[in-house]
Short mmCIF file of C-alpha atoms in Angstrom, two decimals:
data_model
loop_
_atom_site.label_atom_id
_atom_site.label_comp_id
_atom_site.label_asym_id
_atom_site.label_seq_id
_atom_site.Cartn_x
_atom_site.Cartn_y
_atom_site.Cartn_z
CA UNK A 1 -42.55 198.19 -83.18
CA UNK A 2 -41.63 195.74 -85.63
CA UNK A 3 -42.24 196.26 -89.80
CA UNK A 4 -41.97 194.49 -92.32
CA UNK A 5 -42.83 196.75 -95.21
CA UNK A 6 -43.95 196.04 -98.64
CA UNK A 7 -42.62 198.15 -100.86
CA UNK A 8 -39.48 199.69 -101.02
CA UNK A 9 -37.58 202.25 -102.91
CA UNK A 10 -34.46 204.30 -102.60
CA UNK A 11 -33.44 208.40 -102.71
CA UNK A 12 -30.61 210.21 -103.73
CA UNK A 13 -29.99 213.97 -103.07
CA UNK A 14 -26.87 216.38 -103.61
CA UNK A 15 -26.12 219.41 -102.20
CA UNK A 16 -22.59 221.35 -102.22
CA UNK A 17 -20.97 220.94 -98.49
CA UNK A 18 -17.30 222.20 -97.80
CA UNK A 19 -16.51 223.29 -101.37
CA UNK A 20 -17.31 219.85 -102.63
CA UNK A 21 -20.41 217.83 -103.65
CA UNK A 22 -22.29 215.87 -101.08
CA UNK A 23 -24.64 212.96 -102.03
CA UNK A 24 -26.44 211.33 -99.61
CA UNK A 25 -28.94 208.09 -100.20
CA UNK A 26 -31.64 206.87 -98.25
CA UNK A 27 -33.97 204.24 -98.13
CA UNK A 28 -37.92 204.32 -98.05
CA UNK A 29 -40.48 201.74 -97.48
CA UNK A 30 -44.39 201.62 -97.34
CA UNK A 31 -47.26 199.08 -97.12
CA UNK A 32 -49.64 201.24 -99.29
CA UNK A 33 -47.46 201.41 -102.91
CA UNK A 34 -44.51 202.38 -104.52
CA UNK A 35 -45.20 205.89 -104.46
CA UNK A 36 -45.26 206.19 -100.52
CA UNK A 37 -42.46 204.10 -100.43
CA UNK A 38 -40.38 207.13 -102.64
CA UNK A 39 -42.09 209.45 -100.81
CA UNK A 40 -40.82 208.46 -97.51
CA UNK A 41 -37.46 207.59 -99.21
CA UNK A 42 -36.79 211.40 -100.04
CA UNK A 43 -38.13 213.08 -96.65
CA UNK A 44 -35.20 210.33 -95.15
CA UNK A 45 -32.57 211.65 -97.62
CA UNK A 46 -33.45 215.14 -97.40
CA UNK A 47 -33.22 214.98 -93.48
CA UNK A 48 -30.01 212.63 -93.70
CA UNK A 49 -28.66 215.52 -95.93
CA UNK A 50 -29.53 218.43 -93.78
CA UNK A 51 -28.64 216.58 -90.55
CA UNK A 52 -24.94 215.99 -92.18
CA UNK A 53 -24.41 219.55 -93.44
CA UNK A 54 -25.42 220.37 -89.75
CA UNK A 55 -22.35 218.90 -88.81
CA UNK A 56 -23.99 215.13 -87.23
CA UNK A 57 -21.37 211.85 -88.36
CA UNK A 58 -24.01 209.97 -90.49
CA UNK A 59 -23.14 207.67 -92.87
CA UNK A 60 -23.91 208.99 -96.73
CA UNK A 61 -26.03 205.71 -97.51
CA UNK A 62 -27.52 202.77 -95.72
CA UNK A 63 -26.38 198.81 -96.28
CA UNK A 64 -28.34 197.28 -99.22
CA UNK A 65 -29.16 193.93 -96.65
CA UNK A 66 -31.94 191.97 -95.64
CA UNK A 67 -32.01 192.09 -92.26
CA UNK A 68 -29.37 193.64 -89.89
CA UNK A 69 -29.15 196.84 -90.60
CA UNK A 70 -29.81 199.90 -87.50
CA UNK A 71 -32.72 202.20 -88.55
CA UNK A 72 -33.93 200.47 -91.36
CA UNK A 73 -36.81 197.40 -90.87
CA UNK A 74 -36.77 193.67 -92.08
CA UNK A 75 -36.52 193.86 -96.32
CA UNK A 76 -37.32 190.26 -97.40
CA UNK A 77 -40.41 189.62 -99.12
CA UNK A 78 -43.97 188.66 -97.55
CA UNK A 79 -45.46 185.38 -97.83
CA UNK A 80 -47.96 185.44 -95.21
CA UNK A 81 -49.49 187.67 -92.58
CA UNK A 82 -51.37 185.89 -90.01
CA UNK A 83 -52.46 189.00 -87.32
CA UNK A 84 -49.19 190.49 -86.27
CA UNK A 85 -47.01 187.70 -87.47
CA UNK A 86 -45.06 188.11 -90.90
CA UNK A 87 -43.77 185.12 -92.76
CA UNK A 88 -40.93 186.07 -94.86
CA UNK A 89 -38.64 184.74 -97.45
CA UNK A 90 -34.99 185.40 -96.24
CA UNK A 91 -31.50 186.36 -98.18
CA UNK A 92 -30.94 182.32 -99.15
CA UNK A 93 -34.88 181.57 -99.56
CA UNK A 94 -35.82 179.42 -96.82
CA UNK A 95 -39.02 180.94 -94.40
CA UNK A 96 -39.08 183.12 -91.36
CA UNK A 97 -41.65 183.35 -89.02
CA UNK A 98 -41.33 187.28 -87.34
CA UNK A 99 -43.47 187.94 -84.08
CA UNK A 100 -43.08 191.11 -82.20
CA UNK A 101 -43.66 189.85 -78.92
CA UNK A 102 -43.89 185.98 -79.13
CA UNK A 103 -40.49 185.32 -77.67
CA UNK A 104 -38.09 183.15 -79.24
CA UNK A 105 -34.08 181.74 -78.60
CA UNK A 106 -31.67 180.30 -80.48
CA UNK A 107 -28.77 178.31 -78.27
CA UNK A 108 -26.03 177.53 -81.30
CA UNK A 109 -23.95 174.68 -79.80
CA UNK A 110 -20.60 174.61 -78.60
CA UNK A 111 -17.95 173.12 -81.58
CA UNK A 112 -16.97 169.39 -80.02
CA UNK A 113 -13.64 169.86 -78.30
CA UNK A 114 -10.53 169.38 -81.22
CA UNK A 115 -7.06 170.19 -82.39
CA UNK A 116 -4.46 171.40 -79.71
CA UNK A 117 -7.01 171.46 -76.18
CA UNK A 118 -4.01 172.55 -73.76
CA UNK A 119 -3.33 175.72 -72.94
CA UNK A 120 -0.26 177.24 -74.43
CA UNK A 121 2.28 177.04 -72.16
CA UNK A 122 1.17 173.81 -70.42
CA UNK A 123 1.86 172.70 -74.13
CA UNK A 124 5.11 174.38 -74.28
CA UNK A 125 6.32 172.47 -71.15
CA UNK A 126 5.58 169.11 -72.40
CA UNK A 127 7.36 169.76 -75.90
CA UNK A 128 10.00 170.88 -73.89
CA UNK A 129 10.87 169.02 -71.22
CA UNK A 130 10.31 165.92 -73.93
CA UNK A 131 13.07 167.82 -76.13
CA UNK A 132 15.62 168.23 -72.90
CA UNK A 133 15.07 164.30 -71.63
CA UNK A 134 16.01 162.99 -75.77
CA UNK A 135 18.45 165.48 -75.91
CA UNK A 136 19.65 164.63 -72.73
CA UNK A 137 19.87 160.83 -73.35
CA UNK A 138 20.27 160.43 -77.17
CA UNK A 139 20.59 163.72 -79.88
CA UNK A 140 19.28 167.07 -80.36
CA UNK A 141 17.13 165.54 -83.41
CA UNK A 142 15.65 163.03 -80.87
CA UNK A 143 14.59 165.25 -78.68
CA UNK A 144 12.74 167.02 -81.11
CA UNK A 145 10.99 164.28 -82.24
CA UNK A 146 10.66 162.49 -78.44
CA UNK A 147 9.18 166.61 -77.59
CA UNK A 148 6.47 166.49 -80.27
CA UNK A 149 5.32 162.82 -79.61
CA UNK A 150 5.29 163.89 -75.79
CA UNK A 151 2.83 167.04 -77.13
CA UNK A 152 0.57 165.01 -79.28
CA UNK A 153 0.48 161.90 -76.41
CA UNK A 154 -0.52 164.06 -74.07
CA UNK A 155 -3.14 166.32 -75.83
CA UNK A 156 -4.84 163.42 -77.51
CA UNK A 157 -5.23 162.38 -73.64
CA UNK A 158 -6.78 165.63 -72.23
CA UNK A 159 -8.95 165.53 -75.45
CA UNK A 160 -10.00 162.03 -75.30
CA UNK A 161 -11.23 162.95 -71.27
CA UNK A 162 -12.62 166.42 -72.49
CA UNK A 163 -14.66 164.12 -74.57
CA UNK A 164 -15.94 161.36 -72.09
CA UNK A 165 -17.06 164.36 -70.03
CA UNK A 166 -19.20 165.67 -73.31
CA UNK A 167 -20.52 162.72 -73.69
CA UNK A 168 -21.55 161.53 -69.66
CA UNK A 169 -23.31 164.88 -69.76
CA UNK A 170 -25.34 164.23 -72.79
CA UNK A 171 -23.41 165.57 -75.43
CA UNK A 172 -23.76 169.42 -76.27
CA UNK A 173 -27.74 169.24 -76.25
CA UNK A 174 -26.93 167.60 -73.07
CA UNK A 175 -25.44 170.56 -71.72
CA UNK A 176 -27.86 173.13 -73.16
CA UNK A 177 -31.13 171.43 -71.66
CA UNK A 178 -29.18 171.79 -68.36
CA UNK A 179 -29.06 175.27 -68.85
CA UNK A 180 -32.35 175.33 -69.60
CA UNK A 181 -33.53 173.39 -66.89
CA UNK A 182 -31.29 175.69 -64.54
CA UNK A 183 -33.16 178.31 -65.70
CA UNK A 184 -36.29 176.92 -65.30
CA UNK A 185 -35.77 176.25 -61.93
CA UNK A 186 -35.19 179.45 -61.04
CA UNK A 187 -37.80 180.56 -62.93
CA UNK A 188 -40.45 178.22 -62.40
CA UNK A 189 -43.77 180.42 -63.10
CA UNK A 190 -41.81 180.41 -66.83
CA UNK A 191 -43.07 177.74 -69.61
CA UNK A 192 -40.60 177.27 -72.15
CA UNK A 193 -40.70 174.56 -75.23
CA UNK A 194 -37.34 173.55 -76.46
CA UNK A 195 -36.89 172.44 -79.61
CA UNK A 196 -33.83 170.66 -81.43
CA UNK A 197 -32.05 172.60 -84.55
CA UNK A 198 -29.57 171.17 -86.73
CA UNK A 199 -27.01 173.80 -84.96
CA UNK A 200 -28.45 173.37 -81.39
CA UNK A 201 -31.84 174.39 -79.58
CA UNK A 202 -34.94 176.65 -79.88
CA UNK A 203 -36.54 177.77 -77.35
CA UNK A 204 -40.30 179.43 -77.16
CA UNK A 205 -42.06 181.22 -74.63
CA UNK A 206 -45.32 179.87 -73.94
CA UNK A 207 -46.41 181.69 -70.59
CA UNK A 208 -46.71 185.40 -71.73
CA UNK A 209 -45.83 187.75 -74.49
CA UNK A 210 -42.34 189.81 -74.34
CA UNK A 211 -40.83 193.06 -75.71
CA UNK A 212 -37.70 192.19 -77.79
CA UNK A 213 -36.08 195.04 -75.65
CA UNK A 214 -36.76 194.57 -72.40
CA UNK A 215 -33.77 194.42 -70.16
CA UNK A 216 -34.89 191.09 -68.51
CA UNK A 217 -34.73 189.45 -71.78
CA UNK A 218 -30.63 189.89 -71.55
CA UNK A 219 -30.57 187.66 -68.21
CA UNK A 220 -32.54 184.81 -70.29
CA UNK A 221 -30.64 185.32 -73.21
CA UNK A 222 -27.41 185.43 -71.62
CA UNK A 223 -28.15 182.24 -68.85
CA UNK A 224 -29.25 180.62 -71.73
CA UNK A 225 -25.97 180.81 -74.14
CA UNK A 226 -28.03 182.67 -76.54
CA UNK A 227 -26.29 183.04 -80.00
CA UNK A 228 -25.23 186.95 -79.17
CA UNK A 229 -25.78 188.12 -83.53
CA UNK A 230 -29.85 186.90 -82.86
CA UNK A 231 -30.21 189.09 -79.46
CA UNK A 232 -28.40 191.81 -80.78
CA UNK A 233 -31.22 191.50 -83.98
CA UNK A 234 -34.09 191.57 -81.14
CA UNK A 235 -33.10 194.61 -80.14
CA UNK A 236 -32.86 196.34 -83.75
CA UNK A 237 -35.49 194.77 -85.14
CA UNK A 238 -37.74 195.22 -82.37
CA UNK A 239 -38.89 191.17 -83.57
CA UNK A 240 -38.57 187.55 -82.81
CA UNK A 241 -37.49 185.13 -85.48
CA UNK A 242 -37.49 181.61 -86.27
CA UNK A 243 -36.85 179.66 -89.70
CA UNK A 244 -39.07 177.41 -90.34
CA UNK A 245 -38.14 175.62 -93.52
CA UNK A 246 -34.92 174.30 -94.37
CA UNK A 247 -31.48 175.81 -95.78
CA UNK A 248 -31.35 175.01 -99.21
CA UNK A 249 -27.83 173.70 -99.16
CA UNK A 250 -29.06 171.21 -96.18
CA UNK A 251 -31.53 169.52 -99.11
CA UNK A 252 -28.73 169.49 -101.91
CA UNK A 253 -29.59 172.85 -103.47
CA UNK A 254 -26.21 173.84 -105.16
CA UNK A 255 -27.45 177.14 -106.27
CA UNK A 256 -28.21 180.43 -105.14
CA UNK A 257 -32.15 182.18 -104.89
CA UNK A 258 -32.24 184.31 -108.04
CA UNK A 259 -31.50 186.69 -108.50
CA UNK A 260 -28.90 186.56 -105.66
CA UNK A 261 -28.84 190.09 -104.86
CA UNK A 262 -28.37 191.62 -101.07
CA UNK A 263 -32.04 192.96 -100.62
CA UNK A 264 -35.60 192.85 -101.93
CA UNK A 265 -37.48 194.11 -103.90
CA UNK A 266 -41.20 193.96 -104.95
CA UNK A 267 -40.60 193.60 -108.97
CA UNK A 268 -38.70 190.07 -107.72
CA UNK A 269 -41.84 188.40 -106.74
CA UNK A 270 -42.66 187.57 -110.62
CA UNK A 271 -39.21 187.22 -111.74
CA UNK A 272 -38.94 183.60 -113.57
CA UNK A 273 -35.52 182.72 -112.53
CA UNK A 274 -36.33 182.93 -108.93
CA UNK A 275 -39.82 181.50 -109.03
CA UNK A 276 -37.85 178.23 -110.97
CA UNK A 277 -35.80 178.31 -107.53
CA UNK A 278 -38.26 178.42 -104.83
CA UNK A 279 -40.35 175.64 -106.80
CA UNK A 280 -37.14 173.42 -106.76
CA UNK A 281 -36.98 174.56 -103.15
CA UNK A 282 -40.00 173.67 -102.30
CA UNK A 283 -39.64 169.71 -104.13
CA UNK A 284 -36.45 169.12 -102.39
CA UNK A 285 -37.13 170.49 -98.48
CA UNK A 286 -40.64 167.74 -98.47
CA UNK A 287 -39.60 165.35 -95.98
CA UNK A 288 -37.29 167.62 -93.88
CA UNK A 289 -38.11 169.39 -90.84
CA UNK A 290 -36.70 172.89 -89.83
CA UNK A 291 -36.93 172.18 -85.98
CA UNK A 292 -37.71 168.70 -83.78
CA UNK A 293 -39.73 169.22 -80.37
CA UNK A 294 -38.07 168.02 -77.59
CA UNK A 295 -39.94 168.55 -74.08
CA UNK A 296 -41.39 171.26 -72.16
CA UNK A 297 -39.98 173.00 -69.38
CA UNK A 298 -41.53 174.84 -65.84
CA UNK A 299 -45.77 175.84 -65.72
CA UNK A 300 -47.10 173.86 -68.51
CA UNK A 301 -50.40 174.88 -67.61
CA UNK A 302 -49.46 178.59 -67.64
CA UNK A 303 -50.12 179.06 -71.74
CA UNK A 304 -50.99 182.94 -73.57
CA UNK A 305 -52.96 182.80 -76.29
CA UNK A 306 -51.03 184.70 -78.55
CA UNK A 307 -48.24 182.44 -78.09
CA UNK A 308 -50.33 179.20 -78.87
CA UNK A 309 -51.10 181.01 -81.78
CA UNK A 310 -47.91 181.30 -82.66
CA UNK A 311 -47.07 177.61 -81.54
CA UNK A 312 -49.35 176.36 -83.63
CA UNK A 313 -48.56 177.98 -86.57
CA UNK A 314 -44.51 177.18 -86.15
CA UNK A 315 -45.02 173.52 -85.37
CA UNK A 316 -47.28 173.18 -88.25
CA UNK A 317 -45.17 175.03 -90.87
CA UNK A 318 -41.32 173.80 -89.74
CA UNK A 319 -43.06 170.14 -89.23
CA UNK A 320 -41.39 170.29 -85.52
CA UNK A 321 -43.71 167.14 -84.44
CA UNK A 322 -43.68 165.37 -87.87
CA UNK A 323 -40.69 163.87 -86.93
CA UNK A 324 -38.48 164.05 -90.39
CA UNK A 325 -34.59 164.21 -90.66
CA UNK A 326 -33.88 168.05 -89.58
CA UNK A 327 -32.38 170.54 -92.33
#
């Protein structure tokens, strides 16, 4: 199940292995106080330790990180529970809305088609045979120069039609609402809202709740060009996750969230530094949105509670129907 603890802490413990010493480190974590967070932090080290002596390939300490690591839960800090769902404060500041079963998808865009769009030898072939003809006709140094004008003539053509096709099908959106919309189709007892990032869509299941691994989820994920780093996070983080406020640099933050270290920790929370930062946050993101809704797709009637719930409470805090410049 998903958690998001409170309180964190960290154990060391050293034991002679092989003739030489062996330190291992482990983190703990707790919702009921420091203490219990140490607690739990050496009964991980000690059986890290005794697991490694009895010969397992564990690594002798965890990533210091936020969120991403295997065996160890989300570590950002808590600014709102609402049932279930967690609000966080990520690695660069902006929110997070966690749900463990209210699904959500992130489709990251496609770059626009640039730079050399042939394929390698295709592009060989037109250097060359340009090279040959001026060589042929005029001088060695005019066929060079006749080969490279043939490349660049010809690629700026396939990239100028690559183009026209991007933009008869609607641009990259475009093409991921037709995804969508394939999917839907053949999944038509399926209500999905789409929403529009900065980087490409959200989606949100609106028809029933969802383990973040089930197998099915991979078929969705996968139809739907899913970005592969958030479905892989599903999985470890047994969690859905959306941002719902902007990234700082987006609203012409040029600093970090201090202090800019890799993980939290409770003693942050009344650190000056960083509470100067989220209130400058906080001025500059009013009047940007984290998310736009676009339409709904499939069994609009077909709507779980929990995930209204959740609806609600996403719309309201990225501003998705407020209709401000996206961030």
């Amino acid at each position: 199940m998903m958690i998001v603890p409170a309180y964190w802490a960290e154990a060391r413990v050293q034991a002679r292995f092989r003739g030489r010493a062996l330190v291992v480190r482990r983190f703990g974590w707790s919702d009921e106080g420091p203490a219990e967070a140490q607690a739990h932090a050496d009964a991980r080290a000690n059986e890290a330790l005794n697991a490694i002596v009895a010969g397992q390939p564990l690594p002798r300490r965890e990533v210091r990180s936020n969120y991403g690591v295997e065996g160890v839960p989300i570590r950002e800090q808590i600014v709102q529970r609402d049932g279930d769902v967690v609000i966080t404060r990520n690695s660069y500041g902006a929110l997070c809305l966690n749900s463990p079963d209210v699904l959500f998808a992130d489709i990251d865009h496609a770059p626009a088609p640039g730079g050399c769009v042939m394929p390698t030898l295709i592009a060989a072939a037109v250097l060359l045979a340009g090279a040959i003809t001026g060589t042929l006709l005029w001088h060695w140094l005019v066929g060079l120069v006749l080969g490279v004008v043939a490349l660049l003539l010809v690629n700026a053509a396939v990239l100028a039609r690559r183009r026209q096709r991007l933009a008869a099908a609607g641009g990259a959106e475009g093409i991921a609402l037709q995804r969508v919309a394939a999917f839907s189709e053949e999944h038509p007892d399926w209500h999905l809202r789409a929403y529009r990032t900065p980087a490409g869509l959200r989606l949100l299941a609106m028809h029933a709740t969802f383990l973040p691994e089930d197998e099915q989820l991979q078929g969705l994920f996968k139809a739907l060009g899913t970005d592969a780093l958030y479905a892989r996070m599903c999985r470890l983080q047994h969690c859905f996750r959306a941002r719902l406020t902007p990234k700082p640099w987006r609203v012409g933050l040029k600093y970090r969230i201090r202090p800019p270290v890799a993980a939290w920790s409770a003693e942050q929370a009344s650190n000056p530094d960083r509470l100067a930062w989220i209130a400058e946050y906080e001025k500059k993101s009013a009047g940007f949105a984290a998310c736009a809704y676009l339409r709904s797709f499939g069994d609009t009637t077909r709507v779980h509670a929990k995930a209204e719930h959740v609806r609600e409470l996403h719309d309201r805090l990225s501003h998705a129907q407020d209709r401000l410049p996206l961030a």
